[in-house]
CSV table of C-alpha atoms in Angstrom, one decimal:
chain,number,residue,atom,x,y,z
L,1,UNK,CA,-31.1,-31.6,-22.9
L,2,UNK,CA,-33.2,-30.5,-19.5
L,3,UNK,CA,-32.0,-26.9,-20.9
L,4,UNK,CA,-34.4,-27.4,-24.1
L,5,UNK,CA,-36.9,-29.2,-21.8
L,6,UNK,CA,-36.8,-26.0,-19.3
L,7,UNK,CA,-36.8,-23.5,-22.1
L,8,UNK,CA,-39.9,-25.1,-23.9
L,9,UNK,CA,-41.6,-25.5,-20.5
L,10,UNK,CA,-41.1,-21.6,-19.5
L,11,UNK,CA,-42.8,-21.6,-23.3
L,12,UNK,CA,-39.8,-19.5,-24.4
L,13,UNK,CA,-40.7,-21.5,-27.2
L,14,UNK,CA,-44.0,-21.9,-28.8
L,15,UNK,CA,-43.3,-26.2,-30.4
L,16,UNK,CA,-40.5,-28.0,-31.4
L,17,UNK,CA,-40.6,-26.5,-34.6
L,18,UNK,CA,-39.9,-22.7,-33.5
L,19,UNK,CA,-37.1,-24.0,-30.9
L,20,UNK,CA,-35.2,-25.9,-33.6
L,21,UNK,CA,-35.3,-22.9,-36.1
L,22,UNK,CA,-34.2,-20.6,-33.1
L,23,UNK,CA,-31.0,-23.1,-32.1
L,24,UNK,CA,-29.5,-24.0,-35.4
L,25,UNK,CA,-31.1,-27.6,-35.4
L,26,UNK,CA,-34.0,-30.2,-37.3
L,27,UNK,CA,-37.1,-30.0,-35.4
L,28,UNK,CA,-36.7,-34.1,-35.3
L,29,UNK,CA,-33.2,-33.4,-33.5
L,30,UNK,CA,-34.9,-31.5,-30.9
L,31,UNK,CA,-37.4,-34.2,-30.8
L,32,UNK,CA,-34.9,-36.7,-30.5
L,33,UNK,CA,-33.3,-34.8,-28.0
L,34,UNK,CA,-36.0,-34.0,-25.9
L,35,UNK,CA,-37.0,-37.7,-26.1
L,36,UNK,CA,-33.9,-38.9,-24.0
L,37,UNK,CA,-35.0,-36.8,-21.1
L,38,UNK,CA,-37.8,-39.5,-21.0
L,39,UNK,CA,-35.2,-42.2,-19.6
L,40,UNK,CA,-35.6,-42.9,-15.8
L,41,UNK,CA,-33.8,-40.9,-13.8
L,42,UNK,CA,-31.7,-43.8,-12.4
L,43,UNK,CA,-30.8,-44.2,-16.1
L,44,UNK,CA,-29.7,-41.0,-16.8
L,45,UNK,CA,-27.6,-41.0,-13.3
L,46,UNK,CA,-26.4,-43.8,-14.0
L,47,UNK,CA,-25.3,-42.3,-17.3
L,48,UNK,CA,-23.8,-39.4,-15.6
L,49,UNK,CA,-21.6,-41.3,-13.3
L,50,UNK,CA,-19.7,-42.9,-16.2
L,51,UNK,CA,-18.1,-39.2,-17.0
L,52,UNK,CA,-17.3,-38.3,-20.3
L,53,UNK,CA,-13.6,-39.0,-19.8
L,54,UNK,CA,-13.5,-41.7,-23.4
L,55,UNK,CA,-11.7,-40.8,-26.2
L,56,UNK,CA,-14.6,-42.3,-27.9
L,57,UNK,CA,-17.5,-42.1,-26.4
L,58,UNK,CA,-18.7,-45.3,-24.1
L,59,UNK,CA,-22.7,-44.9,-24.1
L,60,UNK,CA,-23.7,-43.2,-27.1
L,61,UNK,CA,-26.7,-41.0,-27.6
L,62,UNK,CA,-28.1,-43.8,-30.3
L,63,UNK,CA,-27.5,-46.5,-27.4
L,64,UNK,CA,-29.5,-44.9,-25.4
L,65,UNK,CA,-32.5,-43.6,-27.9
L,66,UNK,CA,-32.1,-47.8,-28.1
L,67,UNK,CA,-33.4,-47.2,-24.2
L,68,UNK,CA,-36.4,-45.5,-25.2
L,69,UNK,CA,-38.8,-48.3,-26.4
L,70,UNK,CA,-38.2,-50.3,-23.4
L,71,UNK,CA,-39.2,-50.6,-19.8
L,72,UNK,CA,-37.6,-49.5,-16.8
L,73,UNK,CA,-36.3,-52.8,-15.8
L,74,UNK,CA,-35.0,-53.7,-19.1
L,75,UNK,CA,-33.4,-49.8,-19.4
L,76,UNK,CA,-31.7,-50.8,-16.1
L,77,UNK,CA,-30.7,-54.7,-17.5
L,78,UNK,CA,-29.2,-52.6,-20.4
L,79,UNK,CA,-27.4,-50.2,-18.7
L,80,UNK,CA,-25.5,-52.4,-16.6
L,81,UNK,CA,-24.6,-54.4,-19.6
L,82,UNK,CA,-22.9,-51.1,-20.9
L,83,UNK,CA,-21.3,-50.9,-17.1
L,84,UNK,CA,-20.3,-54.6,-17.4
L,85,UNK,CA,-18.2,-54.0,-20.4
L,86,UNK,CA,-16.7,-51.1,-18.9
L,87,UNK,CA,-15.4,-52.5,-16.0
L,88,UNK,CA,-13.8,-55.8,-18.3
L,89,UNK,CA,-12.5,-53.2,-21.4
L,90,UNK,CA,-10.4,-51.6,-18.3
């Protein structure tokens, strides 16, 4: 995801539109996409640190585009609900 951020900042890419044509994808993927990078960036550590070691994956990427709407404390609330059931489904 920071890739696509990076490569749109460097304005390798004119808009969303030109990127998604370029890489294969819906200009509202991209969007979508480029959306997540707006989580905190205690979230997306956070995020990180649980690995992507799952045969199915633990926080999916519609979980957290359900981050998106809310504030930081409730992202954080949120996040350590998805830790929470982690640490019991082990």
């Amino acid at each position: 995801m920071q890739e696509l951020d990076q490569r749109l900042s460097r304005e390798e890419f004119t808009s969303k539109a030109e990127m998604a044509r370029a890489l294969g994808y819906s200009r509202a993927r991209i969007t979508q996409l480029l959306n997540l990078l707006s989580l905190s960036d205690q979230i997306r550590d956070r995020v990180r640190a649980l690995g992507d070691y799952w045969m199915t994956p633990f926080v999916t990427e519609r979980k957290l585009r359900s981050l998106l709407s809310l504030g930081q404390q409730e992202q954080i609330y949120k996040i350590e609900t998805f830790e929470n059931s982690l640490k019991v489904s082990e």
